[in-house]
Short mmCIF file of C-alpha atoms in Angstrom, two decimals:
data_model
loop_
_atom_site.label_atom_id
_atom_site.label_comp_id
_atom_site.label_asym_id
_atom_site.label_seq_id
_atom_site.Cartn_x
_atom_site.Cartn_y
_atom_site.Cartn_z
CA UNK A 19 -28.42 10.23 50.44
CA UNK A 20 -31.11 12.27 48.79
CA UNK A 21 -32.51 10.69 45.55
CA UNK A 22 -32.91 14.15 44.02
CA UNK A 23 -29.11 14.48 43.95
CA UNK A 24 -28.65 11.20 42.03
CA UNK A 25 -31.39 11.92 39.48
CA UNK A 26 -29.22 14.15 37.18
CA UNK A 27 -26.44 11.54 37.23
CA UNK A 28 -28.59 8.84 35.55
CA UNK A 29 -28.38 10.31 32.01
CA UNK A 30 -24.64 10.89 32.42
CA UNK A 31 -24.11 7.28 33.50
CA UNK A 32 -26.24 6.10 30.54
CA UNK A 33 -24.18 8.16 28.07
CA UNK A 34 -20.95 6.73 29.48
CA UNK A 35 -22.33 3.18 29.29
CA UNK A 36 -23.46 3.60 25.67
CA UNK A 37 -20.07 5.04 24.73
CA UNK A 38 -18.29 2.13 26.43
CA UNK A 39 -20.42 -0.40 24.52
CA UNK A 40 -19.71 1.35 21.21
CA UNK A 41 -15.98 1.42 21.90
CA UNK A 42 -16.03 -2.28 22.81
CA UNK A 43 -17.84 -3.13 19.55
CA UNK A 44 -15.37 -1.14 17.47
CA UNK A 45 -12.43 -2.84 19.14
CA UNK A 46 -13.99 -6.28 18.72
CA UNK A 47 -14.57 -5.81 14.97
CA UNK A 48 -11.23 -4.13 14.25
CA UNK A 49 -8.79 -6.46 12.49
CA UNK A 50 -5.71 -7.40 14.41
CA UNK A 51 -2.22 -6.54 13.24
CA UNK A 52 -0.79 -9.00 10.70
CA UNK A 53 1.20 -11.93 12.00
CA UNK A 54 4.97 -12.02 11.70
CA UNK A 55 4.63 -14.70 9.00
CA UNK A 56 2.32 -12.50 6.95
CA UNK A 57 4.65 -9.53 7.43
CA UNK A 58 7.65 -11.58 6.31
CA UNK A 59 5.77 -12.84 3.25
CA UNK A 60 4.70 -9.30 2.40
CA UNK A 61 8.29 -8.05 2.70
CA UNK A 62 9.52 -10.86 0.44
CA UNK A 63 6.80 -10.08 -2.10
CA UNK A 64 7.72 -6.41 -1.99
CA UNK A 65 11.38 -7.26 -2.72
CA UNK A 66 10.32 -9.42 -5.68
CA UNK A 67 8.20 -6.60 -7.08
CA UNK A 68 11.10 -4.16 -6.71
CA UNK A 69 13.40 -6.61 -8.55
CA UNK A 70 10.83 -6.97 -11.34
CA UNK A 71 10.50 -3.21 -11.63
CA UNK A 72 14.29 -2.88 -11.88
CA UNK A 73 14.44 -5.58 -14.57
CA UNK A 74 11.61 -3.92 -16.50
CA UNK A 75 13.44 -0.59 -16.41
CA UNK A 76 16.62 -2.22 -17.73
CA UNK A 77 14.66 -3.97 -20.47
CA UNK A 78 13.00 -0.73 -21.51
CA UNK A 79 16.39 1.01 -21.66
CA UNK A 80 17.76 -1.79 -23.86
CA UNK A 81 14.73 -1.59 -26.13
CA UNK A 82 15.16 2.18 -26.46
CA UNK A 83 18.83 1.66 -27.34
CA UNK A 84 17.99 -0.99 -29.96
CA UNK A 85 15.31 1.26 -31.48
CA UNK A 86 17.78 4.13 -31.72
CA UNK A 87 20.33 1.87 -33.44
CA UNK A 88 17.75 0.57 -35.91
CA UNK A 89 16.50 4.08 -36.61
CA UNK A 90 20.04 5.30 -37.15
CA UNK A 91 20.79 2.41 -39.54
CA UNK A 92 17.60 3.12 -41.52
CA UNK A 93 18.46 6.81 -41.71
CA UNK A 94 21.99 6.04 -42.94
CA UNK A 95 20.62 3.68 -45.64
CA UNK A 96 18.16 6.33 -46.78
CA UNK A 97 20.85 8.99 -46.96
CA UNK A 98 23.54 6.72 -48.42
CA UNK A 99 21.26 4.73 -50.71
#
């Protein structure tokens, strides 16, 4: 085979090799997917947060109701008194 034919292929092979090394480095440093234990713990934590949010909403609604009752009682005392 004539060496003049292979000469233009050297830069192409070098570019492919550099790209392969870069891809290998990215894959090696990329974090793996979380384990099933971590996923289960995350799901449990997410359920707890949702429960807390629901309880907070209920508490806020009760507080609003109590404030309305107190405001109404004050208004009635002012008008009636």
